[in-house]
Amino acid sequence: MRALRNLKEALRGLALHKSKTLLMTLGVVIGIASLTVIVAIGEGAKAKVLARISDMGFGPEAFSVAAGAGRLFFARTKTPTTLTLADVDDIRAMPTVQAAVPHQRQSMRMVYKRNNTFTRVYGVTPEWQSARLWKLSDGSFFTDEDMKRKAKVAVLGATPAGKLFGDEDPVGKMVRIGKVYFRVAGVLEKKGVTESGFDPDDRVIVPLSTSISRLFRQTWLFSIRIHTLDPSMVQETMEGVRQLLRKNHNLSVFAEDDFRFITPEGIMEWVTAEERALNRMLVLISAVSLLVGGIVIMNIMLVSIRERIREIGIRRCFGARRSDITQQFLFESIFVSILGGIAGCALGVTISFVLKNLHVLAAKPTWESFVVAFAFSAAVGLVFGIQPARKAASLSPEETIR
Amino acid sequence: MSLILMENIVKTYLSAGVETPVLKGIDLRIEEGEYASVIGPSGAGKSTLMTIMGCLGSPTSGKYILDGEEVETLNDAQLSRARNEKIGFVFQAFHLLPGVKAIDNVMMPLLYCHKVPADARERARESLEKVGLAHRLHHSPGQLSGGEQQRVTIARALVNDPRIILADEPTGNLDSKNGAEVMRILDQLNREGRTIVIITHDPKVAQHGRRTISLMDGRILEDRRHESVTQFEGSPSRAGSA
Ligand SMILES: Nc1ncnc2c1ncn2[C@@H]1O[C@H](COP(=O)(O)OP(=O)(O)OP(=O)(O)O)[C@@H](O)[C@H]1O
Ligand SMILES: [Mg+2]
């Protein structure tokens, strides 16, 4: 096959001019490296989102409504006192709702003997555990009976359990949360820190009735987790909940919502937005360096062709067609570019791992980066190699041999 | 049928709007097996004539038939094939690919064959043996003497068994001893039946052929047939030892 022969000649040419070959790869290396990092960051962001969502215990049929205007986890105002158990009852009565789990939340100090830690304390109903599908590693969850009695029992996350008790068994021991003593009923199974650095195990769960009347001493809720009967009902349920809450909270038509929704889609959008700015910069770097890399290749090829006019002439004298010369030089630029692509990919993967290990970004390199890098670098070699190659082939043998 | 048939070949270079007439009407016929020299002063148009003969450039006007094919009608692929199969070039300045081993240099024309022979490397080796360079297969041009380099180019010209060898000043860059060696090889090739056209300004080189075409100012001044003097001055005859 002619193309194969011309490829061989191209490789021979590159091997003969090693330093030039190396120089030609530089721009592509940088371009592809940033491209690889972009892909890795994209993947990392996706993984982070998924971790965050599953960490919140969201299925596709669930969403949360939280007190206070704002977005997702961020309230724009001080938490209002309007979200109450009355709202929960009304929501439970909606035909599309399977369960509504109220939450109260505050960060508080916990003490056991000499140890103390600061953690998020949740007041929830017993159905919380089954809704979240969160198993216990020790002891048991509190019961409806505990709820009724406003019992001072607590279920510890793995993090405070470890910090307060070390190797000791926490179940049955008394801990102090704020100023109130609680008996430890159980310990939640450890989930581990997510890629985003969020620690889901850093929490303590107490009965909602207890938190309302004995711990937080407040009746208003922090949020309500709502499980619909079917994922397809999420939208209409959300709209229904909005109407219901606006009515219950006596909001005028002009007032904005005093609550906000937290949905998997919303979280997804938020986390990816975080990466977007950086991504945009990297895309720019990548595009510019690929362009520069391409131009470098083109110019070095043009110079190289001027230097190798004699070689071209000799080949033409002995039977090389124009297309052979085009192919030979095109293969040179494509090969050089792909070489740069491979090196760039390796560099990009290295950078991604460093970013990840330094917890700067959740970059996650994948094999897709290799495919992207390969395709892009080959394209650069082709696009920027075609003009020099054409030029080389257009020289008449008569002129090139003189 | 003549191997080369030229009728009223005119070549005028046009550069920067200036016309330079170089060949002014060449009529020439070269038969199979001939050993011809084109001789003439510098600037007479000898090399230009060779580029046309070798299908490296086209004449401004006139008709050129190479081995029965009208060259003007051929496209790039056909011209390339004609150069590949019918012509073997030998240049004054060698024109070997730098940094490439002798054997690979010689093999190069075979790579551009219509169908690459399976025994390309073997043929390249034989060709180098024929010019007495069996011991220099893996030397690159930079590691070879001038005479050796010119013998490599002859091996390269021969490798695809061309109808004709076109040699432009093959001894021009060589001392008399190496020049004699190159001429001895060419003489031998012609004795084996190969058609050879040598371009030279040296009458002594021209005497090796059996025909001398004198070119002057773009025209053929004289076309003379003569006996061949196969002994290059100052070199003992080793004809027949190849
Ligand atoms: N591309 C060109 N444009 C203009 N003039 C040219 C071109 N190529 C050659 N010439 C002119 O054509 C004339 C003949 O050139 P050519 O190379 O054929 O001479 P030559 O007989 O081979 O001479 P020498 O013995 O010095 O090699 C020269 O005067 C040269 O200047
Ligand atoms: Mg000349």
XYZ file of C-alpha atoms and ligand atoms in Angstrom:
676
model
C 0.000 0.000 0.000
C 1.330 3.367 -1.029
C 0.045 5.144 2.106
C 1.871 2.689 4.320
C 5.131 3.232 2.458
C 4.712 6.984 2.724
C 4.008 6.630 6.440
C 7.250 4.697 6.832
C 9.155 7.402 4.993
C 7.480 10.009 7.197
C 8.583 8.204 10.355
C 12.095 7.937 8.979
C 12.051 11.677 8.337
C 10.912 12.418 11.879
C 13.532 10.113 13.349
C 16.206 11.964 11.381
C 15.137 15.329 12.783
C 14.484 14.491 16.419
C 14.884 17.915 18.003
C 12.627 19.503 15.414
C 10.083 16.759 16.002
C 10.193 17.437 19.730
C 9.737 21.160 19.225
C 6.736 20.562 17.000
C 4.959 18.554 19.690
C 5.158 21.256 22.375
C 2.047 23.276 21.647
C -0.013 20.149 21.195
C 1.283 18.779 24.503
C 0.038 21.834 26.382
C -3.235 21.942 24.489
C -4.052 18.304 24.999
C -2.897 18.391 28.624
C -5.438 21.106 29.438
C -8.056 19.290 27.411
C -7.435 16.150 29.434
C -7.712 18.104 32.667
C -10.996 19.598 31.440
C -12.448 16.196 30.767
C -11.146 14.926 34.105
C -12.681 17.852 35.959
C -15.960 17.303 34.190
C -15.925 13.679 35.255
C -14.869 14.640 38.757
C -17.718 17.130 39.020
C -20.190 14.509 37.888
C -18.887 12.031 40.460
C -19.047 14.726 43.113
C -22.649 15.533 42.283
C -23.677 11.915 42.356
C -21.952 11.463 45.702
C -23.625 14.567 47.074
C -27.047 13.522 45.897
C -26.833 9.965 47.128
C -25.393 11.339 50.333
C -28.571 13.322 50.794
C -30.569 10.171 50.351
C -32.448 11.540 47.385
C -34.108 9.072 45.101
C -35.615 10.307 41.863
C -39.011 10.407 43.572
C -37.914 12.743 46.387
C -37.216 16.401 47.011
C -36.885 18.709 49.986
C -38.436 21.957 50.912
C -36.377 24.118 53.251
C -37.328 27.169 55.269
C -36.178 30.535 53.957
C -35.924 32.071 50.511
C -32.791 31.271 48.606
C -31.282 28.476 46.614
C -30.588 24.864 47.523
C -28.566 24.712 50.734
C -28.204 28.462 50.976
C -30.880 30.619 52.566
C -30.768 34.275 51.673
C -32.379 35.277 54.965
C -32.302 34.201 58.583
C -34.292 30.957 58.812
C -37.961 32.046 59.154
C -40.227 30.487 61.723
C -43.042 29.742 59.303
C -42.378 26.109 58.340
C -44.191 23.959 60.888
C -45.596 20.543 61.653
C -48.964 21.804 60.451
C -47.401 22.149 56.991
C -46.123 18.592 57.280
C -49.606 17.294 58.064
C -51.067 19.158 55.081
C -48.371 17.823 52.793
C -48.896 14.279 54.033
C -52.532 14.663 53.094
C -51.659 15.344 49.450
C -52.636 12.376 47.226
C -49.259 12.088 45.443
C -47.201 12.154 48.645
C -45.970 8.904 50.094
C -44.093 10.359 53.046
C -43.062 13.723 54.441
C -40.215 13.768 56.941
C -39.720 16.945 58.954
C -36.238 18.053 59.998
C -34.908 20.454 62.539
C -31.229 21.199 62.514
C -28.667 23.070 64.559
C -24.970 22.825 65.129
C -24.186 22.112 68.750
C -21.433 21.048 71.069
C -21.434 17.457 72.341
C -19.524 16.262 75.334
C -18.631 12.821 76.678
C -16.268 12.703 79.630
C -13.259 14.775 78.563
C -14.027 14.649 74.883
C -16.118 17.143 73.013
C -16.993 17.886 69.415
C -19.091 20.295 67.406
C -21.626 18.607 65.156
C -24.908 18.987 63.266
C -27.853 17.874 65.408
C -30.982 16.762 63.545
C -34.447 16.406 65.020
C -36.406 13.981 62.858
C -39.286 11.512 63.025
C -38.586 7.754 63.257
C -39.528 7.307 59.569
C -36.295 9.172 58.756
C -34.281 5.974 58.887
C -36.409 4.004 56.459
C -36.721 7.001 54.126
C -32.947 7.458 54.092
C -32.202 3.724 54.012
C -29.407 4.356 56.479
C -28.445 1.284 58.477
C -27.047 1.225 61.981
C -23.696 -0.281 62.823
C -24.602 -0.598 66.494
C -27.658 -0.278 68.752
C -31.042 0.730 67.384
C -32.909 3.745 66.034
C -35.375 5.572 68.250
C -38.994 4.498 68.044
C -42.464 6.025 67.794
C -42.647 5.430 71.501
C -39.506 7.564 72.046
C -41.078 10.187 69.810
C -44.256 10.200 71.888
C -42.369 10.361 75.173
C -40.009 13.077 73.893
C -37.257 10.698 74.995
C -33.745 12.002 75.406
C -32.174 9.408 73.119
C -29.668 10.078 70.341
C -28.291 8.172 67.365
C -24.710 9.157 66.599
C -23.053 9.479 63.250
C -19.759 7.633 62.914
C -17.699 10.814 63.198
C -18.890 12.098 66.600
C -19.048 8.476 67.811
C -15.370 8.088 66.972
C -14.358 11.468 68.359
C -16.190 11.093 71.661
C -15.853 7.404 72.360
C -12.784 6.182 70.522
C -12.765 2.427 70.973
C -15.432 2.483 73.652
C -18.921 1.188 72.802
C -21.197 4.279 72.798
C -24.528 2.456 73.019
C -26.219 3.055 76.390
C -23.745 5.781 77.421
C -24.845 9.265 78.340
C -23.658 12.232 76.270
C -24.356 15.911 76.740
C -25.699 17.859 73.750
C -25.676 21.529 74.590
C -26.954 21.437 78.147
C -29.133 18.331 77.852
C -28.058 14.753 78.594
C -29.025 12.047 76.077
C -28.671 8.271 76.109
C -26.999 6.883 73.015
C -29.457 4.496 71.343
C -27.399 3.581 68.287
C -24.639 4.466 65.844
C -25.167 5.080 62.118
C -23.167 3.130 59.603
C -20.150 5.056 58.325
C -20.510 6.490 54.814
C -17.159 8.200 54.518
C -16.151 11.669 53.359
C -17.437 12.425 49.833
C -15.232 13.575 46.974
C -16.351 17.118 47.677
C -14.976 16.908 51.205
C -18.395 16.792 52.857
C -18.607 14.460 55.862
C -22.099 12.875 56.021
C -21.172 11.014 59.203
C -20.690 14.218 61.153
C -24.207 14.322 62.680
C -26.399 13.308 65.572
C -30.067 12.330 65.255
C -32.635 12.912 68.011
C -36.438 12.579 68.025
C -38.135 15.659 66.581
C -40.430 15.978 69.570
C -37.403 16.076 71.861
C -35.587 18.650 69.783
C -38.699 20.857 69.669
C -39.487 20.878 73.358
C -36.205 20.069 75.120
C -33.197 20.809 72.943
C -33.722 23.564 70.382
C -36.831 24.812 72.115
C -38.381 25.947 68.857
C -41.458 24.709 66.989
C -40.493 25.722 63.468
C -38.806 23.301 61.112
C -35.612 23.534 59.144
C -36.839 21.442 56.207
C -39.234 18.725 55.066
C -38.156 15.799 52.939
C -40.999 14.739 50.657
C -41.218 11.361 48.952
C -43.795 11.129 46.160
C -45.395 7.926 44.977
C -43.611 8.030 41.643
C -40.751 10.064 40.089
C -43.164 11.386 37.434
C -45.144 13.100 40.200
C -42.299 15.243 41.503
C -43.084 18.312 39.402
C -46.788 18.482 40.172
C -46.218 17.708 43.841
C -43.660 20.496 44.080
C -46.155 22.923 42.564
C -48.855 21.699 44.971
C -46.541 22.108 47.947
C -45.697 25.619 46.820
C -49.376 26.640 46.661
C -50.059 24.987 49.986
C -47.151 26.623 51.815
C -47.880 30.069 50.362
C -51.451 29.732 51.606
C -50.458 28.370 55.049
C -47.837 31.117 55.474
C -50.274 33.823 54.393
C -48.047 35.126 51.635
C -49.555 37.865 49.471
C -49.423 37.487 45.708
C -46.480 39.866 45.570
C -44.418 38.313 48.329
C -41.727 35.865 47.360
C -41.653 32.298 48.675
C -40.362 32.020 52.257
C -39.108 28.532 51.487
C -36.978 26.908 48.826
C -36.830 23.561 47.073
C -33.848 21.259 47.036
C -33.936 18.796 44.136
C -31.347 16.442 42.644
C -31.407 18.491 39.422
C -30.856 21.668 41.392
C -27.853 20.170 43.171
C -26.479 18.858 39.902
C -26.686 22.303 38.360
C -25.105 23.958 41.347
C -22.112 21.659 41.581
C -21.382 21.804 37.879
C -21.661 25.604 37.907
C -18.837 25.619 40.427
C -16.562 23.989 37.879
C -17.794 25.942 34.910
C -15.709 29.082 35.362
C -12.489 27.144 35.678
C -13.528 24.943 32.826
C -14.098 27.925 30.595
C -10.586 29.133 31.304
C -9.115 25.722 30.571
C -11.074 25.439 27.343
C -9.595 28.758 26.321
C -6.063 27.694 27.250
C -6.576 24.453 25.436
C -7.959 26.059 22.301
C -5.246 28.698 22.210
C -2.432 26.238 22.763
C -3.814 23.803 20.214
C -4.004 26.677 17.754
C -0.488 27.796 18.632
C 0.661 24.180 18.502
C -0.867 23.811 15.081
C 0.740 26.990 13.827
C 4.102 25.885 15.227
C 3.757 22.593 13.397
C 2.772 24.351 10.203
C 5.686 26.761 10.316
C 8.294 24.204 11.223
C 6.966 21.992 8.457
C 7.209 24.869 5.985
C 10.794 25.575 7.030
C 11.570 21.894 6.973
C 10.175 21.593 3.470
C 12.328 24.464 2.285
C 15.328 22.636 3.749
C 14.241 19.371 2.235
C 13.437 20.612 -1.252
C 16.311 18.500 -2.530
C 14.893 15.385 -0.871
C 11.497 16.051 -2.398
C 13.100 16.503 -5.810
C 15.052 13.284 -5.507
C 11.966 11.321 -4.591
C 10.082 12.839 -7.484
C 12.923 11.920 -9.868
C 12.598 8.293 -8.885
C 8.861 7.955 -9.161
C 7.179 9.634 -6.203
C 3.873 11.159 -7.232
C 2.593 14.447 -5.936
C 0.197 12.496 -3.734
C 3.105 10.502 -2.277
C 4.833 13.695 -1.221
C 1.597 15.128 0.195
C 1.014 11.971 2.172
C 4.544 11.778 3.459
C 4.530 15.289 4.877
C 0.966 15.066 6.089
C 1.830 11.886 7.954
C 4.767 13.679 9.514
C 2.635 16.467 10.923
C -0.162 14.144 12.009
C 2.254 11.771 13.693
C 4.047 14.595 15.465
C 0.733 15.966 16.599
C -0.473 12.622 17.893
C 2.843 12.188 19.676
C 2.199 15.538 21.343
C -1.325 14.386 22.085
C -0.136 11.282 23.870
C 2.439 13.215 25.864
C -0.154 15.874 26.645
C -2.599 13.251 27.776
C -0.020 11.767 30.128
C 0.735 15.236 31.477
C -2.963 15.994 31.859
C -3.612 12.785 33.753
C -0.689 13.557 36.046
C -2.008 17.055 36.717
C -5.487 15.659 37.371
C -4.143 13.259 39.967
C -2.164 16.016 41.643
C -5.256 18.244 41.749
C -7.251 15.421 43.214
C -4.688 14.453 45.823
C -4.262 18.055 46.918
C -8.083 18.249 47.204
C -8.053 21.266 44.921
C -10.539 19.732 42.544
C -12.325 16.465 42.133
C -10.608 15.702 38.831
C -11.220 12.174 37.631
C -9.250 11.148 34.539
C -10.956 8.588 32.332
C -10.131 6.637 29.219
C -12.410 9.013 27.351
C -9.733 11.665 27.769
C -7.442 9.505 25.681
C -9.966 9.235 22.896
C -10.604 12.972 22.950
C -6.879 13.746 23.045
C -6.162 11.387 20.196
C -8.914 12.772 18.007
C -8.067 16.401 18.702
C -4.340 16.044 18.138
C -4.830 14.073 14.944
C -7.187 16.799 13.759
C -4.628 19.506 14.571
C -1.933 17.636 12.637
C -4.235 17.189 9.701
C -5.548 20.741 9.594
C -2.199 22.438 10.025
C -0.208 19.897 8.046
C -2.230 20.051 4.901
C -0.903 23.354 3.613
C 2.803 22.541 4.006
C 2.234 19.091 2.530
C 0.407 20.531 -0.459
C 3.168 23.028 -0.908
C 5.808 20.331 -0.856
C 3.933 18.371 -3.487
C 3.318 21.356 -5.710
C 7.022 21.924 -6.347
C 7.972 20.817 -9.827
C 10.725 18.201 -9.857
C 12.653 20.300 -12.342
C 13.008 23.131 -9.820
C 13.638 20.972 -6.812
C 16.561 19.091 -8.271
C 18.640 21.998 -9.532
C 10.836 2.522 -32.549
C 13.232 4.988 -31.061
C 13.583 5.056 -27.295
C 13.752 8.826 -27.358
C 12.242 10.942 -30.089
C 12.315 14.733 -29.856
C 10.929 17.033 -32.491
C 11.551 20.735 -32.431
C 11.802 20.951 -28.636
C 11.804 24.516 -27.396
C 12.254 25.529 -23.786
C 11.939 29.102 -22.669
C 12.163 29.960 -18.980
C 10.008 32.764 -17.787
C 11.088 34.397 -14.574
C 10.040 37.800 -13.311
C 8.580 38.599 -16.705
C 11.865 37.941 -18.456
C 11.921 35.242 -21.074
C 15.100 33.194 -21.266
C 15.175 30.979 -24.322
C 17.308 27.969 -23.425
C 16.468 25.300 -25.983
C 15.699 26.662 -29.404
C 14.483 23.729 -31.442
C 16.018 20.357 -30.674
C 15.468 17.373 -32.949
C 16.886 14.223 -31.491
C 16.457 10.480 -31.786
C 18.126 7.977 -29.486
C 17.836 4.253 -30.056
C 17.857 1.366 -27.618
C 21.391 0.442 -26.562
C 23.036 3.666 -27.569
C 25.800 5.292 -25.561
C 25.529 8.991 -26.252
C 27.153 12.074 -24.793
C 25.719 15.556 -24.845
C 28.539 18.021 -24.743
C 28.671 21.773 -24.755
C 29.802 24.859 -22.855
C 28.231 25.959 -19.610
C 24.823 27.446 -20.144
C 24.300 25.711 -23.457
C 21.162 24.011 -22.113
C 22.494 20.497 -21.476
C 20.879 20.062 -18.065
C 17.661 21.569 -19.327
C 17.626 18.995 -22.115
C 18.111 16.284 -19.543
C 15.204 17.446 -17.376
C 12.972 17.213 -20.409
C 14.340 13.797 -21.402
C 13.796 12.612 -17.829
C 10.203 13.886 -17.684
C 11.128 16.220 -14.847
C 9.891 19.256 -16.719
C 7.899 19.877 -19.840
C 9.089 21.691 -22.941
C 7.547 25.007 -23.912
C 6.730 23.521 -27.291
C 7.683 20.546 -29.406
C 6.978 16.876 -29.251
C 8.688 14.333 -27.020
C 8.009 10.633 -27.327
C 9.630 8.401 -24.721
C 9.489 4.699 -25.409
C 6.409 5.151 -27.570
C 4.543 7.403 -25.140
C 3.816 11.016 -25.893
C 4.972 12.649 -22.684
C 2.830 15.753 -23.053
C -0.323 13.686 -22.643
C 0.684 12.051 -19.354
C -0.694 13.122 -15.986
C 1.345 13.345 -12.804
C 0.831 9.725 -11.810
C 1.754 8.488 -15.287
C 4.795 10.758 -15.471
C 5.905 9.546 -12.066
C 5.503 5.993 -13.202
C 7.498 6.697 -16.373
C 10.325 8.175 -14.297
C 10.147 5.255 -11.937
C 10.217 2.506 -14.540
C 12.053 3.940 -17.528
C 14.669 6.317 -16.290
C 17.600 6.132 -13.920
C 19.169 9.433 -12.970
C 22.775 10.023 -12.002
C 23.590 13.529 -10.838
C 26.799 15.475 -10.549
C 25.986 16.358 -6.944
C 24.923 12.745 -6.165
C 21.598 13.765 -4.611
C 21.446 10.946 -2.122
C 19.017 11.217 0.787
C 21.127 12.490 3.687
C 21.298 10.351 6.793
C 19.830 7.362 4.998
C 21.834 4.140 4.625
C 23.179 3.249 1.182
C 20.921 0.231 0.931
C 17.849 2.298 1.780
C 18.873 5.029 -0.631
C 19.146 2.447 -3.382
C 15.868 0.848 -2.399
C 13.983 4.144 -2.509
C 12.861 3.983 -6.184
C 11.383 0.543 -5.534
C 9.146 2.019 -2.820
C 7.438 4.107 -5.460
C 6.897 1.198 -7.833
C 3.415 0.477 -9.006
C 3.696 -2.716 -7.051
C 6.535 -2.877 -4.562
C 8.620 -5.975 -5.298
C 8.765 -8.371 -2.377
C 12.527 -8.714 -2.855
C 13.184 -4.945 -2.875
C 15.952 -5.146 -0.297
C 17.588 -8.027 -2.074
C 17.520 -6.160 -5.359
C 19.017 -3.080 -3.736
C 21.799 -5.220 -2.337
C 22.506 -6.792 -5.721
C 22.554 -3.382 -7.317
C 25.116 -2.175 -4.786
C 27.173 -5.313 -5.339
C 27.209 -4.564 -9.013
C 28.927 -1.218 -8.398
C 31.364 -2.856 -5.986
C 29.810 -1.592 -2.747
C 28.677 -4.837 -1.134
C 30.747 -3.820 1.897
C 29.095 -0.417 2.319
C 25.391 -1.301 2.567
C 24.845 0.322 5.928
C 26.879 3.469 5.472
C 25.036 6.751 5.112
C 26.203 9.221 2.426
C 28.162 11.211 4.995
C 30.234 8.116 5.736
C 31.082 7.457 2.083
C 33.734 8.956 -0.196
C 32.658 10.957 -3.224
C 33.407 8.102 -5.559
C 31.491 5.681 -3.394
C 28.554 8.054 -3.216
C 28.437 8.311 -6.992
C 28.509 4.536 -7.239
C 25.568 4.415 -4.826
C 23.660 6.755 -7.140
C 24.422 4.468 -10.059
C 23.165 1.527 -8.054
C 20.044 3.524 -7.292
C 19.586 4.432 -10.965
C 19.877 0.760 -11.877
C 17.756 -0.798 -9.199
C 14.458 -0.681 -11.050
C 15.998 -1.853 -14.314
C 15.299 1.336 -16.322
C 15.317 1.629 -20.108
C 17.786 4.470 -20.001
C 20.316 5.997 -17.671
C 20.603 9.783 -17.726
C 23.821 10.973 -16.139
C 24.398 14.699 -15.720
C 28.123 15.316 -15.226
C 28.598 12.038 -13.371
C 32.315 12.670 -12.940
C 32.028 16.402 -12.322
C 32.596 16.190 -8.577
C 35.143 13.389 -8.652
C 38.906 13.168 -8.955
C 40.292 11.396 -11.981
C 40.652 8.029 -10.281
C 37.079 7.955 -8.976
C 35.862 9.466 -12.238
C 37.539 6.618 -14.095
C 35.847 4.080 -11.851
C 32.432 5.618 -12.476
C 33.029 5.703 -16.237
C 34.183 2.108 -16.169
C 30.899 1.114 -14.547
C 28.877 3.077 -17.074
C 30.871 1.551 -19.947
C 30.162 -1.857 -18.540
C 26.451 -1.148 -18.217
C 26.287 -0.091 -21.833
C 28.152 -3.192 -22.875
C 25.390 -5.126 -21.153
C 22.935 -3.326 -23.413
C 21.757 -0.449 -21.234
C 21.027 2.804 -23.060
C 23.095 5.598 -21.578
C 23.084 9.352 -22.095
C 25.861 11.271 -20.419
C 25.864 15.017 -20.137
C 29.288 16.534 -19.831
C 31.477 19.394 -20.836
C 34.521 17.156 -20.781
C 35.445 15.787 -24.259
C 37.372 12.926 -22.639
C 34.247 11.721 -20.887
C 32.295 12.104 -24.101
C 34.752 9.796 -25.872
C 33.470 6.876 -23.810
C 30.257 6.977 -25.780
C 29.800 6.093 -29.425
C 27.959 9.272 -30.255
C 28.595 12.892 -29.308
C 25.886 15.504 -29.555
C 27.307 19.010 -29.332
C 24.955 21.557 -27.911
C 25.621 25.249 -28.315
C 23.320 28.057 -27.283
C 20.228 25.870 -27.259
C 20.797 24.182 -30.609
C 22.477 20.998 -31.755
C 25.652 22.072 -33.459
C 26.930 18.665 -34.371
C 25.801 15.031 -33.923
C 28.717 12.694 -34.537
C 29.098 8.934 -34.214
C 32.489 7.526 -33.312
C 34.383 4.668 -31.787
C 34.238 4.322 -28.043
C 37.373 4.887 -26.006
C 36.625 2.869 -22.948
C 39.840 3.733 -21.198
C 39.684 6.793 -18.999
C 42.899 8.807 -18.967
C 45.324 7.917 -16.197
C 43.479 4.816 -15.134
C 44.419 1.259 -15.939
C 41.756 -0.540 -17.870
C 39.856 -2.909 -15.687
C 37.034 -3.316 -18.122
C 35.521 -6.723 -17.937
C 36.382 -7.262 -14.318
C 32.981 -6.080 -13.131
N 14.506 28.330 -14.043
C 15.240 29.074 -14.885
N 14.876 30.330 -15.163
C 15.597 31.077 -15.997
N 16.693 30.664 -16.597
C 17.121 29.441 -16.385
C 16.416 28.565 -15.503
N 17.056 27.374 -15.449
C 18.130 27.504 -16.277
N 18.162 28.730 -16.814
C 19.134 29.208 -17.761
O 19.191 28.300 -18.831
C 20.499 28.224 -19.326
C 20.874 26.769 -19.494
O 20.921 26.137 -18.269
P 21.428 24.652 -18.136
O 21.427 24.318 -16.692
O 20.627 23.788 -19.021
O 22.903 24.747 -18.684
P 24.024 23.606 -18.800
O 24.307 23.453 -20.225
O 23.615 22.420 -18.067
O 25.242 24.321 -18.094
P 26.308 23.688 -17.073
O 27.331 23.027 -17.932
O 26.870 24.885 -16.400
O 25.609 22.792 -16.181
C 21.382 28.939 -18.361
O 21.781 30.186 -18.947
C 20.523 29.199 -17.158
O 20.825 30.434 -16.592
Mg 24.192 21.483 -16.245
